[in-house]
CSV table of C-alpha atoms in Angstrom, one decimal:
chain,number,residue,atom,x,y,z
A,2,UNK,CA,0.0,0.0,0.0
A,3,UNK,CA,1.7,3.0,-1.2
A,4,UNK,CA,-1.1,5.3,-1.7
A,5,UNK,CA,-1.1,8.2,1.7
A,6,UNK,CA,-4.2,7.3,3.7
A,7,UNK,CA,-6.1,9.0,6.5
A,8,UNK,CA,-8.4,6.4,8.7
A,9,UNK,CA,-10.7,6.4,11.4
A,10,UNK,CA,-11.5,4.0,15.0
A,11,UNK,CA,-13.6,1.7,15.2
A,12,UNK,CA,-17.1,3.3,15.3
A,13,UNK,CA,-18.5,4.1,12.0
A,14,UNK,CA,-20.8,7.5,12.7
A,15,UNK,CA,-23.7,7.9,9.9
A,16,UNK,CA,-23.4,10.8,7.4
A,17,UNK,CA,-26.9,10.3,5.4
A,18,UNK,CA,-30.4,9.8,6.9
A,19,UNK,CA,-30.5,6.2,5.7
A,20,UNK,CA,-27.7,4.9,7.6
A,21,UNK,CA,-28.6,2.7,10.6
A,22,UNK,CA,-26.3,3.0,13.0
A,23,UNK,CA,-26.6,-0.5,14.7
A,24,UNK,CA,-26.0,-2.3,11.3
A,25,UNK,CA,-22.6,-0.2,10.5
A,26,UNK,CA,-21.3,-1.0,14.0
A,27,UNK,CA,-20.0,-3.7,16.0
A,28,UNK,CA,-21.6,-4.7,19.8
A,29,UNK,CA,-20.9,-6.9,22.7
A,30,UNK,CA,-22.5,-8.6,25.6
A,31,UNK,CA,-21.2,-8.6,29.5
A,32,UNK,CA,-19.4,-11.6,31.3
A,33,UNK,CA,-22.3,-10.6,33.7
A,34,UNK,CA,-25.1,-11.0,31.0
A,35,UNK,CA,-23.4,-14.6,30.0
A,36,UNK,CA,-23.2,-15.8,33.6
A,37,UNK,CA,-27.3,-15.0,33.9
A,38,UNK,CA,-28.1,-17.4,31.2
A,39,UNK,CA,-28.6,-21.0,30.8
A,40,UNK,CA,-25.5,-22.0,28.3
A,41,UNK,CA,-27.5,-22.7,25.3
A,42,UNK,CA,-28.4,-18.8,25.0
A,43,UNK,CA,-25.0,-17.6,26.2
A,44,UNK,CA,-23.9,-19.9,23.3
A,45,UNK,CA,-26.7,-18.3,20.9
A,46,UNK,CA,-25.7,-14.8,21.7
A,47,UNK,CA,-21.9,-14.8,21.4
A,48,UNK,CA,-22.5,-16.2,17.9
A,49,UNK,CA,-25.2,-13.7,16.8
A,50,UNK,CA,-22.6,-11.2,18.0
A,51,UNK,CA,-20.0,-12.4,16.0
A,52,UNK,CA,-21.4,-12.6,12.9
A,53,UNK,CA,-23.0,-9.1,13.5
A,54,UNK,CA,-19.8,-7.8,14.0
A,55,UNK,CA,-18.1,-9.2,10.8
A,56,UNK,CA,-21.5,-8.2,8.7
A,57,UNK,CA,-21.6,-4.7,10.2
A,58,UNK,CA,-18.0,-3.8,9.1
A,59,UNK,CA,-18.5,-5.5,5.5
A,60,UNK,CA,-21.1,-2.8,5.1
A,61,UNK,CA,-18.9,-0.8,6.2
A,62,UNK,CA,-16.2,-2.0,3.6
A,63,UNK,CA,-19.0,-1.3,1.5
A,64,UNK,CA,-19.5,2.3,1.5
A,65,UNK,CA,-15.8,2.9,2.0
A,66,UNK,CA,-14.9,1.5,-1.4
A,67,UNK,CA,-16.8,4.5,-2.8
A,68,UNK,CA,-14.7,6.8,-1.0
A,69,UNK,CA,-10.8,7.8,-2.4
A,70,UNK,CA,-8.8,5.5,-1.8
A,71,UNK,CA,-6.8,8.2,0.0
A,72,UNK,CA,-9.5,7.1,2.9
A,73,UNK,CA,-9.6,3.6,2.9
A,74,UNK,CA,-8.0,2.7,6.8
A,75,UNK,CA,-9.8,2.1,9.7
A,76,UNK,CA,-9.3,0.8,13.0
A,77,UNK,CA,-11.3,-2.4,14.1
A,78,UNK,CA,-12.5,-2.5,17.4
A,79,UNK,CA,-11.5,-5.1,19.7
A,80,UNK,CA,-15.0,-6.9,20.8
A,81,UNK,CA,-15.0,-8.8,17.6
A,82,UNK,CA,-15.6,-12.2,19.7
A,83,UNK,CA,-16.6,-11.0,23.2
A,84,UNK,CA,-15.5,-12.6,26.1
A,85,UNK,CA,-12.4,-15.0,23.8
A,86,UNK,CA,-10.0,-14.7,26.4
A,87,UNK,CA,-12.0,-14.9,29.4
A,88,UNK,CA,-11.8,-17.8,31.7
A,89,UNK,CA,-15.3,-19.4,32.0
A,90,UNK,CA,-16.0,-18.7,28.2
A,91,UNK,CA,-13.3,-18.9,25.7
A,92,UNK,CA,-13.8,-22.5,25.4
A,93,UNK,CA,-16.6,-21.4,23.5
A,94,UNK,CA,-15.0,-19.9,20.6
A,95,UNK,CA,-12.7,-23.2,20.2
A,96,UNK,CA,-15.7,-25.4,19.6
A,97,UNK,CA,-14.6,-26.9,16.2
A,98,UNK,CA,-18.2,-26.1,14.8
A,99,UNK,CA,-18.1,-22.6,16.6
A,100,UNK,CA,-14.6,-21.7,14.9
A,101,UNK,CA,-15.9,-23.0,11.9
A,102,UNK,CA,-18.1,-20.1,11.8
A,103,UNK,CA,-16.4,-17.1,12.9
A,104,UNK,CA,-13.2,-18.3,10.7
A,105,UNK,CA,-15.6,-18.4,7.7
A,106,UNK,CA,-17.0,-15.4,8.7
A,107,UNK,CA,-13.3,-13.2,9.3
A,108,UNK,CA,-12.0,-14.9,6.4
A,109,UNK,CA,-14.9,-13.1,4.3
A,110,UNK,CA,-14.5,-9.5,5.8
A,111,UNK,CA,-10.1,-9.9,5.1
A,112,UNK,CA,-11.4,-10.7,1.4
A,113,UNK,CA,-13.4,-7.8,1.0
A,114,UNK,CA,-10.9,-5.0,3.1
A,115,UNK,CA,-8.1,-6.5,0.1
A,116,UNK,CA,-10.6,-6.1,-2.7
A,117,UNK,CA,-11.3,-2.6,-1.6
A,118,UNK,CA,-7.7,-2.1,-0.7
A,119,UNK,CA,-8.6,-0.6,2.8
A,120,UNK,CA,-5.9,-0.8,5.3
A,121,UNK,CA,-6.6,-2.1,9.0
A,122,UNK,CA,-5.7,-2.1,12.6
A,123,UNK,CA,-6.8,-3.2,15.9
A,124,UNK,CA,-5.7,-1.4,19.0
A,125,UNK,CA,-6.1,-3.8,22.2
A,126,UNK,CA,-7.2,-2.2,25.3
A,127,UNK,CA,-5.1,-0.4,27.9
A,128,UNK,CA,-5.4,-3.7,30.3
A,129,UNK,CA,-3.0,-5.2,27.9
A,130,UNK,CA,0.1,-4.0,29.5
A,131,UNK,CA,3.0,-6.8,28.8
A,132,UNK,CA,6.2,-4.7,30.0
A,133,UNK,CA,4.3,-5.2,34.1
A,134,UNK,CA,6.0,-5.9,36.7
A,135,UNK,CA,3.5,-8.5,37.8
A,136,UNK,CA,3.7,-11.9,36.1
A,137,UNK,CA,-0.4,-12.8,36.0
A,138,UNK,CA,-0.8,-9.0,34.1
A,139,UNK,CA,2.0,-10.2,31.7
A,140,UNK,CA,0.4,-13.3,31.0
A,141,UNK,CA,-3.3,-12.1,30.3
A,142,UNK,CA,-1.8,-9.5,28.3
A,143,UNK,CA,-0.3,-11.9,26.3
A,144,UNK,CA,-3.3,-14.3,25.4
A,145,UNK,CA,-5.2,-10.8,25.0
A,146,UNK,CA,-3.3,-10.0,22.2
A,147,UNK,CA,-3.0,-13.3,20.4
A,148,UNK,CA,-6.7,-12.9,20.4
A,149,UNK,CA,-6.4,-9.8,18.3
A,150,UNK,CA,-3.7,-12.0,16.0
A,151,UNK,CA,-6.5,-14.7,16.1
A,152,UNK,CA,-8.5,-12.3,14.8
A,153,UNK,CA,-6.1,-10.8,11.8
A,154,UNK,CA,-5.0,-14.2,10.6
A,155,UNK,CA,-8.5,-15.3,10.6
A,156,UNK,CA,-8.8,-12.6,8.1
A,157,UNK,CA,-6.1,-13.5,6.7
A,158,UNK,CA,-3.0,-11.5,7.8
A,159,UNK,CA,-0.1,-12.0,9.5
A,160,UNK,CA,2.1,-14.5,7.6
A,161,UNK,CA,4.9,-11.4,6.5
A,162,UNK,CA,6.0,-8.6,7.9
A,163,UNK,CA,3.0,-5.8,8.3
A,164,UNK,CA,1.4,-7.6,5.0
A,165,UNK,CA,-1.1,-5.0,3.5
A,166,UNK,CA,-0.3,-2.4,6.3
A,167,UNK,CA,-1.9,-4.3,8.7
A,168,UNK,CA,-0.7,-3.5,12.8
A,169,UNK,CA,-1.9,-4.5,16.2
A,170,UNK,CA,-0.8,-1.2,18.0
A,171,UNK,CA,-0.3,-1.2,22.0
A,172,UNK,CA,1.6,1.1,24.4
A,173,UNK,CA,4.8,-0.5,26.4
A,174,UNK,CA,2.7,0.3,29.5
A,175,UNK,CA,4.4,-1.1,32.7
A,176,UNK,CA,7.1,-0.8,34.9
A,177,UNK,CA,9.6,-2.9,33.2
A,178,UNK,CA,9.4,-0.6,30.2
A,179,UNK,CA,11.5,-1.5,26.5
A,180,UNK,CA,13.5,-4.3,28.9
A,181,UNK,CA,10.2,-5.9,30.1
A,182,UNK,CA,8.4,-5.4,26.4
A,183,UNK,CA,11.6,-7.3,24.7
A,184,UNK,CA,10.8,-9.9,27.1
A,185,UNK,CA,7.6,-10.2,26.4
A,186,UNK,CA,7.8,-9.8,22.8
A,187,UNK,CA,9.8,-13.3,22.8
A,188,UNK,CA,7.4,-15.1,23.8
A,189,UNK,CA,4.2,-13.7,20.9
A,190,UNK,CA,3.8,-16.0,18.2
A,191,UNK,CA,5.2,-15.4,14.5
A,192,UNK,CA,2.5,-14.4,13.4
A,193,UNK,CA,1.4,-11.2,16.5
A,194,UNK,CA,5.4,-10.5,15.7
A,195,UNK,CA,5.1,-9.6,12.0
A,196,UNK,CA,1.8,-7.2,13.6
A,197,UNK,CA,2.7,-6.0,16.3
A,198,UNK,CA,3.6,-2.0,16.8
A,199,UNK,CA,4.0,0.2,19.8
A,200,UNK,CA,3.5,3.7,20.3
A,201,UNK,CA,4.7,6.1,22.6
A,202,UNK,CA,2.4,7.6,25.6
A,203,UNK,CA,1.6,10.7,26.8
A,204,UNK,CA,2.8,10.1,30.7
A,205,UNK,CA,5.4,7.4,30.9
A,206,UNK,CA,7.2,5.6,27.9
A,207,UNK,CA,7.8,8.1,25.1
A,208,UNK,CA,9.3,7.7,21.8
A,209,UNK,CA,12.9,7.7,22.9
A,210,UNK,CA,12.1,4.7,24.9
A,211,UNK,CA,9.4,2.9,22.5
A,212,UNK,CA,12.7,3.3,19.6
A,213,UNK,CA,14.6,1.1,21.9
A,214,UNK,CA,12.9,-1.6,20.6
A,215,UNK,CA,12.8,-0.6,16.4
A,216,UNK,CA,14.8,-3.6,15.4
A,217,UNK,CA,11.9,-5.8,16.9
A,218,UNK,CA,8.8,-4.0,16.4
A,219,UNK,CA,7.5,-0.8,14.0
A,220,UNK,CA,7.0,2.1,15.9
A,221,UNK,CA,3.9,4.4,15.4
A,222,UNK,CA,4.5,7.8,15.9
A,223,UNK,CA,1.7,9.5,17.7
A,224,UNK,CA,1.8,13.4,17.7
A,225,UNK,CA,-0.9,14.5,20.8
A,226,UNK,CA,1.3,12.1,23.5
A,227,UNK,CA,4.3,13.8,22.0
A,228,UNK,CA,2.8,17.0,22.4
A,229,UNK,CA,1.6,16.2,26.1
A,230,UNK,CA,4.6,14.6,27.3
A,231,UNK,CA,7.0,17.4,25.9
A,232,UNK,CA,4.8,20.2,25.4
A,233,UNK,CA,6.2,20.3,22.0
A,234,UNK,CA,5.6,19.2,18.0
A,235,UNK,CA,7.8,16.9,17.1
A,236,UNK,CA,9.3,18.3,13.7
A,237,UNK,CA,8.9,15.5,10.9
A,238,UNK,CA,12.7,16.4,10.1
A,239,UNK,CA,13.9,15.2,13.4
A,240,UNK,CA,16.1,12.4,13.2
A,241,UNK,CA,13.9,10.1,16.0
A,242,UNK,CA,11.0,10.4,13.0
A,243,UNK,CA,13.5,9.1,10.4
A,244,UNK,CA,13.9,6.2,13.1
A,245,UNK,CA,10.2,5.4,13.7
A,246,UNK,CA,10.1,5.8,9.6
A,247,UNK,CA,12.9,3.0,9.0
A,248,UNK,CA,11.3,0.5,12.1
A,249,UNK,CA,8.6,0.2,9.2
A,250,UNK,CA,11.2,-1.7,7.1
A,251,UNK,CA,9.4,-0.6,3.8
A,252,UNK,CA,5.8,-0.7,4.9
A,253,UNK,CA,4.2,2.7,5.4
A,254,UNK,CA,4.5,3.7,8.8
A,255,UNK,CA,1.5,5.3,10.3
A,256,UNK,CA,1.0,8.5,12.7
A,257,UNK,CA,-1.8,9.1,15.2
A,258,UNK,CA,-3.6,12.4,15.4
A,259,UNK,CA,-5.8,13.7,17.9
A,260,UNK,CA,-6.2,16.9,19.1
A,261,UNK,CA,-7.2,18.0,22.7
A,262,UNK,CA,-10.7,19.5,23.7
A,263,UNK,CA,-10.7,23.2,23.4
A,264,UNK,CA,-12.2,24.3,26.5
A,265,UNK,CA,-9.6,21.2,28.5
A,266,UNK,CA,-6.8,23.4,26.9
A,267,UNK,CA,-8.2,26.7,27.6
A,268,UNK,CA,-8.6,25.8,31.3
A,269,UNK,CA,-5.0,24.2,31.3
A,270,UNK,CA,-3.3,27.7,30.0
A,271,UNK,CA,-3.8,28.7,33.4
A,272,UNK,CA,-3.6,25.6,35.7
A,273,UNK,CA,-1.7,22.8,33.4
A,274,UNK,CA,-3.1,19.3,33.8
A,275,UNK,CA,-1.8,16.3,31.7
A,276,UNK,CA,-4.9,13.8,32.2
A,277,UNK,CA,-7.5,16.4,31.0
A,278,UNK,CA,-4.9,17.9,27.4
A,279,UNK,CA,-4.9,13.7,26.8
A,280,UNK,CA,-8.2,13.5,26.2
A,281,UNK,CA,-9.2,14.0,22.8
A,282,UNK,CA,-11.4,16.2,20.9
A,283,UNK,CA,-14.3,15.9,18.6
A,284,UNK,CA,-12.8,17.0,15.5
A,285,UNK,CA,-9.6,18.4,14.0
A,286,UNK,CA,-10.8,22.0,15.3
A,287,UNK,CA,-6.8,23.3,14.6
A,288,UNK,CA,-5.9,24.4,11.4
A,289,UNK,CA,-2.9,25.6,12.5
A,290,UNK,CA,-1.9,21.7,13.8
A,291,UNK,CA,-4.2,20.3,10.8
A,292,UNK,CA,-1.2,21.6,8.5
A,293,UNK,CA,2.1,21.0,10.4
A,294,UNK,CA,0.2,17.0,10.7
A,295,UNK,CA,-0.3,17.1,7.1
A,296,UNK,CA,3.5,18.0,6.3
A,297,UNK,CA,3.8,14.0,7.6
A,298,UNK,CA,1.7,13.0,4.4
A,299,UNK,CA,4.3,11.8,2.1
A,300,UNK,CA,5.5,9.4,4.3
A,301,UNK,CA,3.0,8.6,7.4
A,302,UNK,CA,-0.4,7.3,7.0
A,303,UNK,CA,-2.3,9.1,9.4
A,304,UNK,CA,-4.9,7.6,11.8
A,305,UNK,CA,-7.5,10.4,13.1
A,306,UNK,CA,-8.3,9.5,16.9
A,307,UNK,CA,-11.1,12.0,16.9
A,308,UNK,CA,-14.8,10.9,19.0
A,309,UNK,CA,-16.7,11.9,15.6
A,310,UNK,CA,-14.7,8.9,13.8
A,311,UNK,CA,-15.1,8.9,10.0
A,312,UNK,CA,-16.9,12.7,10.0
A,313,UNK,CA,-13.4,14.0,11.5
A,314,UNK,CA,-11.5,12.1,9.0
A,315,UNK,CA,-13.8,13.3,6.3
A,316,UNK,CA,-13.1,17.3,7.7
A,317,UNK,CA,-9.4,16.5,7.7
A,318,UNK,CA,-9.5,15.2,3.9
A,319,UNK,CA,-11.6,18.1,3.1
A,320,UNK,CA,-8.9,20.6,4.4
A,321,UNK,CA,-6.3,18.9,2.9
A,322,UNK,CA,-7.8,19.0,-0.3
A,323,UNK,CA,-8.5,22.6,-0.2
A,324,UNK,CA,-5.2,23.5,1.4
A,325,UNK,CA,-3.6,21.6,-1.6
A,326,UNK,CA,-2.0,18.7,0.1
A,327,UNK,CA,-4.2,16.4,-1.9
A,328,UNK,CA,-5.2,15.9,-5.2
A,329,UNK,CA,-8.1,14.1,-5.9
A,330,UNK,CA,-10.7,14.3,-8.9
A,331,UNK,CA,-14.2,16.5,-7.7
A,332,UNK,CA,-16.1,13.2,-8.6
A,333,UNK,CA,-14.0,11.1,-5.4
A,334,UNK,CA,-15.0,14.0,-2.9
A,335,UNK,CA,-18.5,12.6,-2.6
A,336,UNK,CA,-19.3,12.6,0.9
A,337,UNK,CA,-21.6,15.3,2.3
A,338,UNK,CA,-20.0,17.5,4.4
């Protein structure tokens, strides 16, 4: 994948009045819920889920192959198969009729994301935090995110290095920082190595300390935890962004964007406060930041980690467009603004 993309997380956010929202969007059930029901119907609901989930993001899939392909990445969310790796239900999903049906399934929505050349991710929950000082957190974060590899090589990713883009992005997250995550990172399977990537974070670990590890893993660069843990922009001529580029090893690498809530950074102009500029906004409200993130274009993928999803990408594009960092024919700008 060569082409520049922008992409949006997980939630799909309707644009035209005949969208329905609980058909473009994946759902979940609660290990309390399960525990409440007789196994027959725990069984029946955890595989309506999963086959609404892969059907909801083929729709998906479906209206994104009518957008540029400048905007074909997005994020899956992580409840694809709810409850997989917890303890009184993940023998569920390894019922040989049971995987049967969700491999089928995956297998189908990897098809259509290659035919439609859309890119795609999963980010696993914070919880997964495999650099811990504790060896039960190490463990569960481990199976946690072989069930996000289940997940990709179901699809059909996974057998090379980042094949078609695709990345598994966590944080180092723990005490043992880059010496704990190399530790950990031993133990993943082939395949959650080729798909793994780390990012740095806004409090603890940040991209000095995530490049530790760029012979073993591709680093994503993401701008807002650089901005909150430095106070500064990280200029896309400094030589740790030529680093992150080359952990990529030929793939595209790929840049987070977020922006913080105006009022949050308003209110921390006077009285600075890290856990309220880490939160992110709606939209890309900056133009000011809008452009220096755009001067990453050429050779970043950017993901937009924006709470109005796919209608902050689309504003983003838009700019772009009409700033003149992107060409595209009028005909392929055919989303409503």
């Amino acid at each position: 994948m060569t082409v520049p993309r922008m992409g949006f997380c997980c939630k799909f956010i309707p644009y035209l009045p005949d969208q329905d929202v609980k058909q473009l969007n994946a759902t979940s059930t609660t290990i309390a819920w399960l525990n409440r029901q007789k196994q027959d119907r725990a069984y029946e609901r955890l595989m309506e889920i999963a086959v609404h989930n892969c059907q909801a993001y083929a729709r998906v899939f479906e209206i994104m192959k009518t957008w540029p392909v400048h905007l074909r990445q997005i994020r899956l969310g992580s409840e694809m198969l709810p409850a997989y790796t917890e303890h009184t239900w993940k023998h569920f999903w390894q019922l040989p009729d049971v995987r049967s049906v969700w491999e089928n399934q995956l297998a189908k929505l990897g098809e259509l994301a290659r035919k439609y050349d859309i890119r795609l991710s999963q980010h696993p929950g914070q919880f997964v935090c495999m650099s811990s000082d504790r060896p039960d957190v190490v463990e569960r974060s481990i199976e946690e995110f072989e069930y996000h590899v289940d997940v990709a090589k179901a699809m059909g990713y996974g057998s090379s290095w980042h094949d078609h883009g695709y990345k598994i992005n966590i944080h180092i997250s723990g005490r043992q920082g880059p010496a704990g995550m190399f530790k950990a990172l031993q133990r993943l399977s082939p395949e959650a190595r080729n798909l793994i990537t780390l990012e740095n974070d806004e409090i603890t670990w940040g991209i000095d300390a995530v490049l530790e590890l760029a012979d073993q893993v591709a680093v994503v660069l993401d701008v807002h935890h650089n901005w909150v843990k430095t106070g500064e922009y990280i200029s896309p001529q400094d030589p740790l962004v030529q680093k992150v580029q080359e952990s990529w090893r030929g793939v595209r690498a790929a840049l987070h964007y977020s922006l913080p809530i105006p009022e949050y950074l308003e209110e921390c102009r006077v009285k600075p406060n890290k856990q309220k500029l880490r939160a992110h906004s709606d939209m890309c409200w900056n133009n000011q930041v809008n452009d220096y993130v755009l001067s990453f274009w050429q050779d970043f993928d950017i993901v937009v980690e924006a709470k109005n999803k796919n209608i902050a990408q689309w504003q983003l594009f838009e700019y772009a467009i009409n700033t003149g960092y992107i060409k595209v024919a009028p005909h392929e700008n055919n989303q409503p603004s």
